[in-house]
Coordinates of C-alpha atoms and ligand atoms in Angstrom, one line a residue:
M1 CA 87.5 -67.8 9.0
R2 CA 90.5 -65.5 9.0
I3 CA 91.4 -64.7 5.4
A4 CA 94.5 -62.8 4.3
V5 CA 94.1 -61.1 0.9
A6 CA 97.5 -60.6 -0.9
G7 CA 96.8 -57.6 -3.2
G8 CA 93.8 -56.7 -1.1
T9 CA 94.0 -53.0 -2.3
G10 CA 94.0 -53.8 -6.0
T11 CA 91.2 -53.8 -8.6
V12 CA 89.8 -57.2 -7.7
G13 CA 91.4 -57.4 -4.2
R14 CA 89.3 -54.5 -2.9
H15 CA 86.2 -56.5 -3.8
V16 CA 87.6 -59.7 -2.3
A17 CA 88.3 -57.9 1.0
A18 CA 84.8 -56.2 1.0
I19 CA 82.9 -59.4 0.2
A20 CA 84.8 -61.6 2.7
T21 CA 84.1 -58.9 5.4
E22 CA 80.4 -58.8 4.4
R23 CA 80.2 -62.6 4.8
G24 CA 81.5 -62.3 8.4
H25 CA 85.1 -63.3 7.8
Q26 CA 88.1 -61.6 9.5
V27 CA 90.2 -60.0 6.7
V28 CA 93.9 -59.2 6.7
T29 CA 95.0 -57.0 3.8
M30 CA 98.5 -57.7 2.5
S31 CA 100.0 -55.1 0.1
R32 CA 103.0 -52.7 0.3
A33 CA 100.6 -49.9 1.3
A34 CA 99.5 -52.1 4.2
G35 CA 103.2 -52.8 5.2
V36 CA 103.6 -56.2 3.5
D37 CA 106.0 -56.7 0.6
L38 CA 105.6 -60.1 -1.0
V39 CA 108.8 -59.7 -3.0
T40 CA 111.1 -59.0 0.0
G41 CA 109.0 -60.8 2.5
R42 CA 108.7 -57.7 4.8
G43 CA 105.7 -58.1 7.2
L44 CA 104.6 -61.5 5.9
D45 CA 105.0 -63.6 9.0
Q46 CA 103.2 -61.1 11.2
A47 CA 100.3 -60.7 8.7
L48 CA 99.8 -64.5 8.4
K49 CA 99.5 -65.1 12.1
D50 CA 96.3 -67.3 12.8
V51 CA 95.3 -67.0 9.1
D52 CA 93.3 -70.0 7.8
T53 CA 93.2 -69.1 4.1
V54 CA 95.2 -66.8 1.8
I55 CA 93.6 -65.4 -1.4
D56 CA 96.4 -64.2 -3.7
V57 CA 95.2 -61.4 -6.0
S58 CA 98.5 -59.5 -6.1
G59 CA 100.1 -58.5 -9.3
I60 CA 102.1 -56.1 -11.4
Q61 CA 101.2 -54.3 -14.5
S62 CA 104.1 -55.0 -16.8
L63 CA 104.6 -56.3 -20.4
S64 CA 108.2 -57.3 -19.6
T65 CA 108.6 -61.1 -19.3
K66 CA 111.6 -60.7 -16.9
K67 CA 109.7 -58.4 -14.6
A68 CA 106.6 -60.6 -14.5
V69 CA 108.5 -63.8 -14.0
D70 CA 110.7 -62.2 -11.3
F71 CA 107.7 -60.8 -9.5
F72 CA 105.5 -63.9 -9.5
T73 CA 108.4 -66.2 -8.7
A74 CA 109.5 -64.2 -5.6
A75 CA 106.0 -63.2 -4.4
T76 CA 104.6 -66.8 -4.7
Q77 CA 107.6 -68.5 -3.2
N78 CA 107.8 -66.1 -0.3
L79 CA 104.1 -66.3 0.3
L80 CA 103.9 -70.1 0.2
A81 CA 106.9 -70.5 2.5
A82 CA 105.5 -68.1 5.0
E83 CA 102.1 -69.8 4.8
K84 CA 103.7 -73.2 5.6
V85 CA 105.4 -71.7 8.7
A86 CA 102.1 -70.0 9.8
G87 CA 100.1 -73.2 9.3
V88 CA 97.8 -71.7 6.6
K89 CA 95.5 -74.5 5.4
H90 CA 94.4 -73.2 1.9
H91 CA 95.9 -71.0 -0.8
V92 CA 93.6 -69.6 -3.4
A93 CA 95.1 -67.9 -6.5
L94 CA 93.7 -66.0 -9.4
S95 CA 95.1 -66.5 -12.8
I96 CA 94.0 -65.6 -16.4
V97 CA 92.2 -67.7 -19.0
G98 CA 94.3 -68.9 -21.9
I99 CA 97.7 -68.1 -20.5
D100 CA 99.2 -71.3 -21.8
Q101 CA 98.8 -70.1 -25.3
A102 CA 101.5 -67.4 -24.9
N103 CA 104.5 -68.0 -22.6
S104 CA 105.6 -64.3 -22.6
G105 CA 105.1 -61.0 -20.9
L106 CA 102.7 -61.0 -18.0
Y107 CA 101.4 -64.5 -18.9
A108 CA 104.9 -66.0 -18.5
G109 CA 104.8 -64.7 -14.9
K110 CA 101.3 -66.1 -14.3
L111 CA 102.4 -69.5 -15.6
V112 CA 105.3 -69.5 -13.1
Q113 CA 102.9 -68.5 -10.3
E114 CA 100.5 -71.4 -11.2
D115 CA 103.4 -73.8 -11.3
E116 CA 104.6 -72.8 -7.8
V117 CA 101.0 -73.1 -6.4
R118 CA 100.4 -76.5 -8.0
H119 CA 103.7 -77.9 -6.7
G120 CA 103.6 -76.0 -3.4
V121 CA 103.1 -77.6 0.1
V122 CA 99.9 -75.6 0.9
P123 CA 96.6 -77.2 -0.4
W124 CA 95.4 -75.0 -3.2
T125 CA 92.6 -73.8 -5.4
L126 CA 93.3 -72.0 -8.7
L127 CA 90.8 -70.0 -10.6
R128 CA 91.4 -68.5 -14.1
S129 CA 89.2 -65.6 -15.1
T130 CA 89.0 -63.4 -18.2
Q131 CA 89.9 -59.7 -18.2
F132 CA 87.9 -57.5 -15.9
H133 CA 85.7 -54.7 -17.3
E134 CA 88.2 -52.4 -15.6
F135 CA 90.9 -53.8 -18.0
V136 CA 89.4 -51.4 -20.6
P137 CA 90.2 -48.1 -18.9
M138 CA 93.5 -49.6 -17.7
S139 CA 94.4 -50.3 -21.3
I140 CA 93.4 -46.9 -22.5
K141 CA 95.6 -45.3 -19.8
A142 CA 98.6 -47.5 -20.6
A143 CA 98.3 -47.1 -24.4
S144 CA 97.4 -43.4 -24.9
V145 CA 99.8 -41.1 -26.6
G146 CA 98.3 -37.6 -26.8
P147 CA 95.0 -37.9 -28.7
L148 CA 95.8 -41.4 -29.9
V149 CA 95.0 -44.7 -28.2
F150 CA 96.7 -47.8 -29.5
V151 CA 94.4 -50.8 -29.1
P152 CA 95.5 -54.4 -29.9
T153 CA 93.3 -56.6 -32.0
M154 CA 91.8 -58.7 -29.3
R155 CA 88.7 -60.8 -28.6
T156 CA 87.9 -60.7 -24.9
Q157 CA 85.0 -61.9 -22.8
P158 CA 85.2 -59.4 -19.9
I159 CA 83.8 -59.9 -16.4
A160 CA 83.0 -57.7 -13.5
A161 CA 85.9 -57.8 -11.0
R162 CA 83.3 -58.0 -8.2
E163 CA 81.9 -61.3 -9.6
V164 CA 85.5 -62.7 -9.8
A165 CA 86.0 -61.6 -6.2
A166 CA 82.8 -63.4 -5.1
A167 CA 84.0 -66.6 -6.8
L168 CA 87.3 -66.4 -5.0
V169 CA 85.6 -66.0 -1.6
D170 CA 83.3 -68.9 -2.5
A171 CA 86.5 -70.9 -3.3
A172 CA 88.0 -69.9 0.1
E173 CA 84.9 -71.1 1.8
A174 CA 84.7 -74.4 -0.1
G175 CA 88.3 -75.5 0.8
P176 CA 91.1 -76.8 -1.5
K177 CA 89.7 -78.0 -4.9
G178 CA 92.6 -77.7 -7.3
R179 CA 91.9 -76.0 -10.6
L180 CA 88.3 -74.7 -10.9
P181 CA 86.4 -74.3 -14.2
D182 CA 87.5 -71.1 -16.0
L183 CA 85.3 -68.0 -15.4
G184 CA 84.4 -65.5 -18.1
G185 CA 81.9 -62.7 -18.6
P186 CA 78.6 -63.1 -20.4
Q187 CA 79.6 -61.8 -23.9
A188 CA 82.7 -62.2 -26.2
E189 CA 83.6 -58.8 -27.6
Q190 CA 86.2 -57.0 -29.7
L191 CA 88.4 -54.9 -27.4
K192 CA 88.2 -52.0 -29.9
R193 CA 84.5 -51.8 -29.5
L194 CA 84.7 -51.8 -25.7
V195 CA 87.4 -49.0 -25.9
A196 CA 85.2 -46.9 -28.2
A197 CA 82.2 -47.4 -25.8
Y198 CA 84.2 -46.4 -22.8
L199 CA 85.6 -43.3 -24.5
A200 CA 82.2 -42.2 -25.6
T201 CA 80.7 -42.8 -22.2
T202 CA 83.4 -40.9 -20.4
H203 CA 83.4 -38.1 -23.1
Q204 CA 87.0 -38.6 -24.1
K205 CA 88.0 -37.6 -27.6
K206 CA 90.7 -40.0 -28.7
R207 CA 91.4 -41.7 -32.0
I208 CA 91.7 -45.5 -31.8
V209 CA 94.7 -46.8 -33.7
P210 CA 94.4 -50.6 -34.1
L211 CA 97.5 -52.6 -33.3
R212 CA 98.3 -56.1 -34.5
L213 CA 100.6 -57.5 -31.8
P214 CA 103.3 -60.0 -33.0
G215 CA 104.1 -63.4 -31.6
P216 CA 102.1 -66.0 -29.8
M217 CA 100.6 -63.4 -27.4
G218 CA 99.2 -61.4 -30.4
K219 CA 97.9 -64.5 -32.1
A220 CA 96.1 -65.7 -28.9
M221 CA 94.6 -62.2 -28.5
R222 CA 93.3 -62.1 -32.1
N223 CA 92.1 -65.7 -32.5
G224 CA 90.0 -66.0 -29.3
G225 CA 92.7 -67.9 -27.4
L226 CA 91.8 -65.9 -24.3
I227 CA 88.1 -66.7 -24.5
P228 CA 86.9 -69.4 -22.1
A229 CA 86.0 -72.8 -23.7
P230 CA 82.4 -73.9 -23.8
G231 CA 81.3 -75.3 -20.5
S232 CA 83.1 -72.6 -18.5
A233 CA 81.5 -70.6 -15.7
V234 CA 79.8 -67.4 -16.8
G235 CA 79.4 -64.1 -15.0
R236 CA 76.3 -62.0 -15.3
Q237 CA 77.1 -58.3 -15.6
T238 CA 77.8 -57.2 -19.2
F239 CA 80.3 -54.5 -20.1
S240 CA 77.4 -52.2 -21.1
E241 CA 75.8 -52.7 -17.7
W242 CA 79.1 -52.0 -16.0
L243 CA 79.5 -48.8 -18.0
E244 CA 76.1 -47.7 -16.7
T245 CA 77.3 -48.1 -13.1
I246 CA 80.2 -45.8 -14.0
T247 CA 78.0 -43.0 -15.3
A248 CA 75.6 -43.4 -12.3
A249 CA 78.5 -43.1 -9.8
Ligands
NAP1 N1 93.1 -57.1 -14.5 C1 92.6 -58.1 -15.1 O1 91.8 -57.9 -16.1 C2 92.9 -59.5 -14.6 C3 92.1 -60.6 -15.1 C4 92.3 -61.9 -14.6 C5 93.3 -62.1 -13.6 N2 94.0 -61.0 -13.2 C6 95.1 -61.3 -12.2 O2 94.5 -60.9 -10.9 C7 95.5 -60.4 -10.1 C8 95.0 -59.0 -9.6 O3 94.8 -58.1 -10.7 P1 94.4 -56.6 -10.5 O4 94.1 -56.0 -11.8 O5 93.4 -56.5 -9.4 O6 95.8 -56.0 -9.9 P2 96.1 -54.5 -9.4 O7 94.9 -53.6 -9.4 O8 97.3 -54.1 -10.2 O9 96.5 -54.7 -7.9 C9 97.7 -55.4 -7.6 C10 97.7 -55.6 -6.1 O10 99.0 -56.2 -5.7 C11 99.6 -55.4 -4.7 N3 101.1 -55.6 -4.9 C12 101.9 -55.3 -5.9 N4 103.2 -55.5 -5.7 C13 103.2 -56.0 -4.4 C14 104.2 -56.4 -3.5 N5 105.5 -56.4 -3.9 N6 103.9 -56.8 -2.3 C15 102.6 -56.8 -1.8 N7 101.6 -56.5 -2.6 C16 101.9 -56.1 -3.9 C17 99.2 -54.0 -4.9 O11 99.3 -53.2 -3.7 P3 100.5 -52.3 -3.4 O12 100.8 -51.5 -4.7 O13 100.1 -51.4 -2.3 O14 101.6 -53.2 -3.0 C18 97.7 -54.2 -5.3 O15 97.0 -54.4 -4.1 C19 96.8 -60.3 -10.9 O16 97.6 -61.4 -10.5 C20 96.3 -60.4 -12.3 O17 97.3 -61.1 -13.1 C21 93.8 -59.8 -13.6

């Protein structure tokens, strides 16, 4: 099958492209670095030529509601419109567990994206996953000020990005199925503990400053609103096992 991966150079997208290639699919990577801009539409029509399925793992890293909503609205509408013209048969999108609990920031953008996909003309599959293990170093980078790192109080059940990628390629192969069961990692954890473990493993001396985020987003983070419900699909690699792969690399 010919699969186009929107965001195929990103944290999970790289794994999606690699796994799809390993399984014998032809892969087209769509990202600005590859000459395709989902927001302006540049390069989309050409990239989607003869494509059967699109896996959308594009995204921006912003806490701004406006930026997130603007990005996911434009990117998803442009992508779906170009898919219709190109005759793409299946659109697979990745979203985040628990986003309905907080219609703000990045999650507001993801809710708009889900809505566009559900009401779009291209048959679809939607998978919500929890935060990737890689979310921990990303958070440290984004929230460090000198020797301090500000860590929100958050319960998370992180999963290996590679396992999420494999589930997305499975979904592409299975055909349109609507919303799949949520996918989370094997263990629920406090983000603060994961940050401390990552800092220790990577020999970084930073002081963790706990942060209680306000509003529905902060509440969802604190009270387990971003943890998958019982009966959800569960990944295998724990955060500690993922950390071992970093030190081995
Ligand atoms: N990170 C997590 O823990 C997590 C958990 C669950 C779900 N998700 C969702 O999964 C998706 C991927 O997350 P990620 O962490 O892998 O993202 P990421 O590492 O930030 O990668 C984002 C990808 O999107 C591409 N992109 C950004 N703007 C673009 C544009 N205008 N046109 C074309 N491509 C564009 C980037 O490539 P260029 O910069 O080259 O354009 C990159 O390939 C996101 O939608 C996110 O919300 C993330």
